[in-house]
Short mmCIF file of C-alpha atoms and ligand atoms in Angstrom, two decimals:
data_model
loop_
_atom_site.label_atom_id
_atom_site.label_comp_id
_atom_site.label_asym_id
_atom_site.label_seq_id
_atom_site.Cartn_x
_atom_site.Cartn_y
_atom_site.Cartn_z
CA MET Q 16 0.00 0.00 0.00
CA GLU Q 17 1.03 3.60 -0.49
CA TYR Q 18 0.10 6.32 1.99
CA ARG Q 19 -0.68 9.98 1.47
CA ARG Q 20 -1.18 12.89 3.81
CA LEU Q 21 -4.87 13.71 4.21
CA GLY Q 22 -4.26 17.39 3.69
CA ARG Q 23 -4.11 19.62 6.77
CA THR Q 24 -5.27 16.79 9.07
CA GLY Q 25 -1.73 15.43 8.77
CA LEU Q 26 -3.11 11.87 8.93
CA ASP Q 27 -1.20 9.40 6.76
CA VAL Q 28 -3.98 7.53 5.01
CA SER Q 29 -3.89 4.65 2.58
CA ARG Q 30 -4.16 5.69 -1.05
CA VAL Q 31 -7.02 3.21 -1.34
CA SER Q 32 -9.73 3.20 1.32
CA LEU Q 33 -12.87 1.17 1.91
CA GLY Q 34 -16.27 2.82 1.47
CA THR Q 35 -19.19 1.26 3.31
CA GLY Q 36 -21.94 3.09 1.39
CA GLY Q 37 -22.77 3.21 -2.33
CA PRO Q 38 -24.66 0.39 -4.04
CA SER Q 39 -22.85 -2.35 -2.07
CA ARG Q 40 -22.82 -1.11 1.53
CA ILE Q 41 -20.16 -3.74 2.32
CA GLY Q 42 -22.56 -6.46 1.18
CA GLN Q 43 -25.72 -5.30 2.96
CA ARG Q 44 -27.56 -4.60 -0.28
CA THR Q 45 -27.20 -8.28 -1.30
CA HIS Q 46 -28.04 -9.46 2.24
CA GLN Q 47 -24.55 -10.84 2.61
CA ASP Q 48 -23.76 -12.62 5.85
CA GLU Q 49 -22.19 -10.16 8.33
CA ALA Q 50 -19.22 -12.51 8.84
CA LYS Q 51 -18.35 -11.98 5.15
CA SER Q 52 -18.37 -8.20 5.64
CA HIS Q 53 -16.05 -8.67 8.64
CA ARG Q 54 -13.68 -10.74 6.44
CA LEU Q 55 -13.74 -7.95 3.84
CA ILE Q 56 -12.81 -5.36 6.51
CA HIS Q 57 -10.03 -7.58 7.91
CA ARG Q 58 -8.71 -8.29 4.41
CA ALA Q 59 -8.65 -4.52 3.78
CA LEU Q 60 -6.48 -4.07 6.88
CA GLU Q 61 -4.15 -6.88 5.77
CA LEU Q 62 -3.78 -5.15 2.42
CA GLY Q 63 -2.71 -1.93 4.17
CA VAL Q 64 -6.02 -0.03 4.07
CA ASN Q 65 -6.15 2.18 7.18
CA LEU Q 66 -9.15 4.39 6.33
CA PHE Q 67 -12.83 3.43 6.40
CA ASP Q 68 -15.60 5.75 5.28
CA THR Q 69 -19.09 5.29 6.60
CA ALA Q 70 -22.22 7.29 7.53
CA ALA Q 71 -25.13 7.31 9.91
CA ALA Q 72 -27.30 6.85 6.80
CA TYR Q 73 -25.60 3.68 5.48
CA SER Q 74 -27.99 1.11 7.02
CA ASN Q 75 -25.93 -0.90 9.56
CA SER Q 76 -22.48 -0.07 8.14
CA GLU Q 77 -21.28 1.80 11.23
CA ALA Q 78 -22.29 -1.01 13.57
CA ILE Q 79 -20.77 -3.66 11.30
CA LEU Q 80 -17.52 -1.70 11.15
CA GLY Q 81 -17.56 -1.26 14.94
CA ARG Q 82 -18.01 -4.99 15.49
CA ALA Q 83 -15.41 -5.98 12.87
CA LEU Q 84 -12.82 -3.61 14.33
CA ARG Q 85 -13.53 -4.41 17.98
CA ASP Q 86 -10.34 -6.39 18.48
CA VAL Q 87 -8.14 -4.24 16.25
CA SER Q 88 -5.86 -1.74 17.93
CA ARG Q 89 -7.30 1.78 17.52
CA ASP Q 90 -4.01 3.10 16.10
CA GLN Q 91 -4.31 0.76 13.10
CA TYR Q 92 -7.17 2.60 11.39
CA PHE Q 93 -8.93 5.91 10.81
CA LEU Q 94 -12.71 6.33 10.72
CA ALA Q 95 -14.54 8.89 8.65
CA THR Q 96 -18.27 9.04 9.22
CA LYS Q 97 -21.08 11.46 8.38
CA PHE Q 98 -24.31 12.84 9.72
CA THR Q 99 -27.24 13.89 7.52
CA PRO Q 100 -27.63 17.67 7.92
CA THR Q 101 -31.17 17.83 6.51
CA VAL Q 102 -34.39 16.41 7.89
CA ALA Q 103 -34.55 13.94 4.97
CA GLU Q 104 -32.54 13.22 1.84
CA GLY Q 105 -33.38 15.72 -0.87
CA GLU Q 106 -35.03 18.10 1.63
CA LEU Q 107 -33.53 21.53 2.26
CA GLU Q 108 -34.65 21.95 5.88
CA VAL Q 109 -31.61 21.76 8.15
CA ILE Q 110 -31.69 19.67 11.34
CA THR Q 111 -31.12 21.20 14.78
CA PRO Q 112 -27.71 21.24 16.53
CA GLU Q 113 -29.15 18.81 19.11
CA GLN Q 114 -30.01 16.36 16.33
CA MET Q 115 -26.46 16.62 15.00
CA ILE Q 116 -25.05 15.91 18.47
CA ASP Q 117 -27.37 12.89 18.81
CA SER Q 118 -26.20 11.57 15.45
CA CYS Q 119 -22.56 11.98 16.50
CA GLU Q 120 -23.17 10.17 19.81
CA ARG Q 121 -24.94 7.31 18.01
CA SER Q 122 -22.04 7.03 15.55
CA LEU Q 123 -19.52 6.87 18.41
CA GLN Q 124 -21.56 4.15 20.05
CA ARG Q 125 -22.06 2.10 16.90
CA LEU Q 126 -18.42 2.44 15.87
CA ASN Q 127 -17.43 1.60 19.43
CA VAL Q 128 -14.78 4.36 19.66
CA ASP Q 129 -14.12 7.45 21.80
CA ALA Q 130 -13.43 9.72 18.84
CA ILE Q 131 -14.32 9.93 15.16
CA ASP Q 132 -11.32 10.89 13.01
CA VAL Q 133 -13.26 12.78 10.34
CA PHE Q 134 -16.85 13.93 10.97
CA GLN Q 135 -18.49 14.95 7.71
CA PHE Q 136 -21.56 16.94 6.72
CA HIS Q 137 -23.18 14.41 4.34
CA GLY Q 138 -24.25 15.33 0.80
CA LEU Q 139 -24.73 19.09 0.99
CA VAL Q 140 -26.12 20.81 -2.10
CA PRO Q 141 -25.48 24.48 -3.00
CA GLU Q 142 -28.93 25.49 -1.72
CA ASN Q 143 -28.41 24.21 1.81
CA TYR Q 144 -24.67 24.79 2.22
CA ARG Q 145 -24.96 28.22 3.94
CA PRO Q 146 -27.96 27.37 6.15
CA ALA Q 147 -26.32 24.11 7.27
CA VAL Q 148 -22.99 25.76 8.07
CA GLU Q 149 -24.59 28.69 9.90
CA ARG Q 150 -26.79 26.45 12.00
CA LEU Q 151 -24.50 23.49 12.67
CA TYR Q 152 -20.81 24.33 12.20
CA PRO Q 153 -20.39 26.09 15.60
CA THR Q 154 -21.69 22.95 17.33
CA ALA Q 155 -19.40 20.78 15.19
CA LEU Q 156 -16.48 22.87 16.49
CA ARG Q 157 -17.68 22.23 20.05
CA LEU Q 158 -17.71 18.46 19.38
CA GLN Q 159 -14.14 18.89 18.18
CA GLU Q 160 -13.15 20.80 21.34
CA GLN Q 161 -14.70 18.00 23.42
CA GLY Q 162 -12.49 15.47 21.57
CA LYS Q 163 -15.43 13.56 20.10
CA VAL Q 164 -14.39 14.35 16.55
CA ARG Q 165 -10.87 15.16 15.39
CA PHE Q 166 -11.42 16.81 12.00
CA LEU Q 167 -14.35 18.24 10.04
CA GLY Q 168 -15.24 17.48 6.43
CA VAL Q 169 -17.99 17.98 3.89
CA THR Q 170 -19.22 15.69 1.11
CA GLU Q 171 -21.08 16.63 -2.04
CA PHE Q 172 -24.33 15.33 -3.53
CA PHE Q 173 -22.77 14.90 -6.92
CA PHE Q 174 -25.64 13.69 -9.04
CA ASN Q 175 -27.49 16.93 -8.28
CA ASP Q 176 -24.42 19.17 -8.43
CA PRO Q 177 -22.21 17.99 -11.32
CA SER Q 178 -20.29 21.27 -11.49
CA HIS Q 179 -19.43 21.06 -7.76
CA ARG Q 180 -20.92 24.45 -6.83
CA MET Q 181 -21.26 23.42 -3.17
CA LEU Q 182 -17.63 22.29 -2.87
CA LEU Q 183 -16.37 25.44 -4.56
CA GLU Q 184 -18.17 27.51 -1.95
CA ALA Q 185 -16.89 25.27 0.84
CA LEU Q 186 -13.29 25.49 -0.36
CA ALA Q 187 -13.54 29.25 -0.76
CA GLN Q 188 -14.78 29.55 2.83
CA ASP Q 189 -11.77 27.47 3.90
CA ILE Q 190 -13.18 26.02 7.11
CA TRP Q 191 -12.89 22.32 6.22
CA ASP Q 192 -10.13 19.80 6.85
CA THR Q 193 -11.41 17.43 4.14
CA VAL Q 194 -13.78 17.34 1.17
CA MET Q 195 -15.30 14.39 -0.64
CA VAL Q 196 -15.70 14.76 -4.41
CA LYS Q 197 -16.74 12.58 -7.33
CA TYR Q 198 -13.99 12.43 -9.95
CA GLY Q 199 -13.56 9.91 -12.74
CA ILE Q 200 -13.52 9.18 -16.47
CA LEU Q 201 -17.12 10.35 -16.89
CA ASN Q 202 -16.74 13.18 -14.34
CA LEU Q 203 -13.65 15.19 -15.07
CA THR Q 204 -15.07 18.50 -13.90
CA ALA Q 205 -13.29 18.48 -10.53
CA GLU Q 206 -9.99 18.93 -12.41
CA ASP Q 207 -10.93 22.49 -13.36
CA GLU Q 208 -11.21 24.13 -9.94
CA VAL Q 209 -12.01 21.78 -7.05
CA LEU Q 210 -8.79 19.75 -7.09
CA PRO Q 211 -6.44 22.72 -7.62
CA MET Q 212 -8.24 24.70 -4.87
CA ALA Q 213 -8.10 21.79 -2.43
CA ARG Q 214 -4.42 21.35 -3.13
CA ALA Q 215 -3.65 25.05 -2.72
CA ARG Q 216 -5.48 25.13 0.63
CA ASP Q 217 -4.02 21.82 1.83
CA VAL Q 218 -7.47 20.24 2.22
CA GLY Q 219 -7.60 16.42 2.28
CA VAL Q 220 -9.56 14.95 -0.63
CA PHE Q 221 -11.51 11.70 -0.72
CA ASN Q 222 -12.58 10.56 -4.19
CA MET Q 223 -15.96 8.84 -3.97
CA SER Q 224 -17.71 6.79 -6.64
CA ALA Q 225 -14.82 6.72 -9.14
CA VAL Q 226 -16.60 4.05 -11.20
CA ARG Q 227 -20.22 4.36 -10.07
CA ALA Q 228 -22.54 4.29 -11.67
CA LYS Q 229 -22.17 3.68 -15.39
CA LEU Q 230 -18.56 2.49 -15.59
CA SER Q 231 -19.41 -0.58 -13.55
CA ARG Q 232 -22.52 -1.36 -15.66
CA PRO Q 233 -21.69 -2.12 -19.34
CA ASP Q 234 -25.29 -1.86 -20.68
CA GLN Q 235 -25.91 1.47 -18.95
CA LEU Q 236 -22.54 2.76 -20.13
CA GLU Q 237 -23.43 2.02 -23.76
CA GLN Q 238 -26.79 3.78 -23.32
CA LEU Q 239 -25.16 6.82 -21.74
CA ILE Q 240 -22.59 7.17 -24.53
CA LEU Q 241 -25.36 6.87 -27.14
CA LYS Q 242 -27.35 9.55 -25.31
CA TRP Q 243 -24.36 11.92 -25.14
CA LYS Q 244 -23.65 11.31 -28.83
CA SER Q 245 -27.22 12.03 -29.89
CA ALA Q 246 -27.28 15.16 -27.73
CA GLY Q 247 -24.08 16.31 -29.46
CA LEU Q 248 -22.18 16.31 -26.15
CA ILE Q 249 -19.53 13.99 -27.52
CA ASP Q 250 -18.40 13.50 -31.09
CA ALA Q 251 -20.45 10.73 -32.78
CA SER Q 252 -17.33 9.18 -34.28
CA ALA Q 253 -15.26 9.38 -31.09
CA LEU Q 254 -16.27 5.97 -29.73
CA PRO Q 255 -18.00 2.81 -31.04
CA ASP Q 256 -21.61 2.17 -29.95
CA THR Q 257 -20.73 -1.24 -28.57
CA ASP Q 258 -18.22 -1.54 -25.73
CA PRO Q 259 -17.37 2.16 -26.14
CA LEU Q 260 -14.51 2.18 -23.63
CA GLY Q 261 -13.06 -1.15 -24.78
CA PHE Q 262 -9.96 0.66 -26.03
CA LEU Q 263 -8.89 1.16 -22.40
CA VAL Q 264 -8.75 -2.58 -21.78
CA CYS Q 265 -5.32 -3.71 -22.85
CA GLY Q 266 -2.07 -4.89 -21.34
CA GLU Q 267 -2.22 -4.66 -17.58
CA VAL Q 268 -5.71 -3.05 -17.60
CA LYS Q 269 -8.13 -5.98 -17.42
CA SER Q 270 -11.51 -4.22 -17.46
CA VAL Q 271 -13.29 -0.87 -17.85
CA VAL Q 272 -13.80 -0.88 -14.05
CA ALA Q 273 -10.03 -1.28 -13.61
CA ALA Q 274 -9.41 1.63 -16.00
CA GLY Q 275 -11.98 3.67 -14.04
CA TYR Q 276 -10.32 3.15 -10.67
CA LYS Q 277 -6.85 3.69 -12.14
CA PHE Q 278 -7.97 7.00 -13.62
CA GLY Q 279 -9.89 7.93 -10.45
CA ALA Q 280 -6.78 7.51 -8.30
CA ALA Q 281 -4.23 9.16 -10.55
CA ASN Q 282 -4.57 12.85 -9.73
CA GLU Q 283 -1.97 14.02 -7.20
CA ALA Q 284 -4.47 16.27 -5.42
CA LEU Q 285 -6.42 13.21 -4.23
CA SER Q 286 -5.47 11.87 -0.83
CA THR Q 287 -7.41 8.62 -1.16
CA VAL Q 288 -9.78 6.84 -3.52
CA LEU Q 289 -12.70 5.03 -1.93
CA ILE Q 290 -13.71 1.57 -3.10
CA GLY Q 291 -17.34 0.71 -2.45
CA THR Q 292 -17.60 -3.07 -2.47
CA GLY Q 293 -18.96 -6.06 -0.62
CA ASP Q 294 -16.45 -8.36 -2.26
CA ALA Q 295 -12.91 -8.90 -0.92
CA ALA Q 296 -11.73 -10.19 -4.32
CA HIS Q 297 -12.88 -6.93 -5.96
CA LEU Q 298 -11.09 -4.89 -3.29
CA GLU Q 299 -7.90 -6.86 -3.78
CA GLU Q 300 -8.11 -6.52 -7.58
CA ASN Q 301 -8.79 -2.78 -7.35
CA ILE Q 302 -5.89 -2.16 -4.96
CA SER Q 303 -3.47 -3.96 -7.23
CA THR Q 304 -4.85 -2.04 -10.24
CA ILE Q 305 -4.54 1.35 -8.54
CA LEU Q 306 -1.03 0.71 -7.26
CA GLY Q 307 0.09 -0.61 -10.67
CA PRO Q 308 1.28 1.51 -13.61
CA PRO Q 309 -0.92 4.47 -14.65
CA LEU Q 310 -3.04 4.45 -17.80
CA PRO Q 311 -0.91 5.18 -20.88
CA ASP Q 312 -0.60 8.88 -21.76
CA ASP Q 313 -2.44 8.47 -25.08
CA HIS Q 314 -5.43 6.95 -23.24
CA MET Q 315 -5.40 9.77 -20.67
CA ASP Q 316 -5.34 12.31 -23.51
CA ARG Q 317 -8.16 10.56 -25.37
CA ILE Q 318 -10.34 10.44 -22.21
CA ARG Q 319 -9.85 14.19 -21.65
CA GLN Q 320 -10.52 14.99 -25.31
CA ILE Q 321 -13.78 13.00 -25.42
CA PHE Q 322 -15.21 13.61 -21.95
CA GLY Q 323 -13.85 17.04 -21.13
CA GLY Q 324 -17.20 18.80 -21.57
CA VAL Q 325 -19.63 16.30 -20.01
CA ALA Q 326 -20.55 14.93 -16.58
CA GLU Q 327 -22.64 11.97 -15.52
CA SER Q 328 -25.32 13.67 -13.52
CA GLU Q 329 -28.51 11.69 -13.19
CA ARG Q 330 -28.95 9.98 -9.87
CA ASP Q 331 -28.10 6.31 -9.64
N1 NAP P 5 -22.15 11.99 -0.78
C1 NAP P 5 -21.40 11.07 -0.18
O1 NAP P 5 -20.97 11.31 0.93
C2 NAP P 5 -21.03 9.79 -0.87
C3 NAP P 5 -21.69 9.44 -2.05
C4 NAP P 5 -21.30 8.26 -2.68
C5 NAP P 5 -20.28 7.48 -2.14
N2 NAP P 5 -19.67 7.86 -0.98
C6 NAP P 5 -18.61 7.02 -0.37
O2 NAP P 5 -17.72 6.58 -1.40
C7 NAP P 5 -17.67 5.14 -1.37
C8 NAP P 5 -17.42 4.62 -2.77
O3 NAP P 5 -18.47 5.02 -3.63
P1 NAP P 5 -19.44 3.99 -4.39
O4 NAP P 5 -19.56 2.76 -3.60
O5 NAP P 5 -20.65 4.77 -4.73
O6 NAP P 5 -18.70 3.79 -5.76
P2 NAP P 5 -17.55 3.00 -6.49
O7 NAP P 5 -16.51 2.50 -5.57
O8 NAP P 5 -17.15 3.86 -7.62
O9 NAP P 5 -18.38 1.80 -7.16
C9 NAP P 5 -18.91 0.76 -6.44
C10 NAP P 5 -19.56 -0.23 -7.41
O10 NAP P 5 -18.55 -0.83 -8.24
C11 NAP P 5 -18.60 -2.25 -8.08
N3 NAP P 5 -17.21 -2.75 -8.14
C12 NAP P 5 -16.16 -2.42 -7.35
N4 NAP P 5 -15.05 -3.09 -7.72
C13 NAP P 5 -15.41 -3.86 -8.78
C14 NAP P 5 -14.69 -4.79 -9.60
N5 NAP P 5 -13.38 -5.01 -9.43
N6 NAP P 5 -15.36 -5.40 -10.60
C15 NAP P 5 -16.69 -5.15 -10.80
N7 NAP P 5 -17.42 -4.30 -10.06
C16 NAP P 5 -16.78 -3.65 -9.04
C17 NAP P 5 -19.23 -2.50 -6.72
O11 NAP P 5 -19.87 -3.75 -6.68
P3 NAP P 5 -19.32 -5.00 -5.77
O12 NAP P 5 -19.88 -4.84 -4.41
O13 NAP P 5 -19.86 -6.19 -6.50
O14 NAP P 5 -17.82 -4.96 -5.80
C18 NAP P 5 -20.25 -1.34 -6.67
O15 NAP P 5 -21.41 -1.68 -7.40
C19 NAP P 5 -19.00 4.73 -0.74
O16 NAP P 5 -18.96 3.40 -0.28
C20 NAP P 5 -19.14 5.78 0.33
O17 NAP P 5 -18.31 5.42 1.42
C21 NAP P 5 -20.03 9.00 -0.35
#
């Protein structure tokens, strides 16, 4: 494993980290036996992963993580979790500071720890960024003073904010230790401003959903490319209709998913790339892919040429 500094937190985190949300939720979405999720978490540690991302909203992920890590020394891993700052997903009404404190206490209990390493505002959109910060950030600072959380972060709600307006405002305000962004082959937009700004301000960056959703689903990927071609968003002759990203699969790159994670981990401004999986074999494969050689320069150039002006934006 390689390790990178998580920006101003100074934490040395693994370049690849395990995400317990997304479509897999460490196997909960397929009703996987909890023992298998524990084996996935232990395998991650064996492979050098020292950072786990979770959230109050990810079904039982926090509790599963807490149980799996019960006998692991606390200095072997970092925990990033999140609270939901609005009364319901998609709603703009911000919760009360007391509700945020309750969520933090429940996370501590479920994770079975005294302190959360990174406490994140989950999925803010531009419309509720200011109200959420004004109402809740002072209390988040108090939780930090009390030692319940070490660092504060914010994550975006990408599918509703493909040009990252919320994160741009957050980075400009410069009150966050970390940000979580979606960056990948079909979502290059963070390269323009978010990644350079985060780097300049020494903010730690998690890359979430590097391959979700379409890169990991061949039929949906073909449909998306056809849609972008017919809308004139990408050149009709740029890619074939069938297996449009097949050109990336060659040599050491065994699949489009592998190319997606490789690309999603390559930018130097990223501290860590999250892998959302319920499958230890996938995690192992993705780690070896990410730590292997980068995509060839001509493929990187072709990706930027074709996808520079588009962004996957509909919700999964
Ligand atoms: N707003 C937010 O705060 C936010 C939003 C989204 C995500 N996140 C965080 O980021 C993490 C990662 O995001 P994500 O889970 O959405 O996306 P992701 O890692 O880009 O993609 C996960 C999907 O790819 C599949 N996959 C992974 N490796 C594979 C392989 N080698 N071959 C085939 N399929 C593979 C997984 O299925 P399998 O289970 O079969 O491997 C899953 O369906 C989440 O778990 C969460 O912690 C945060």
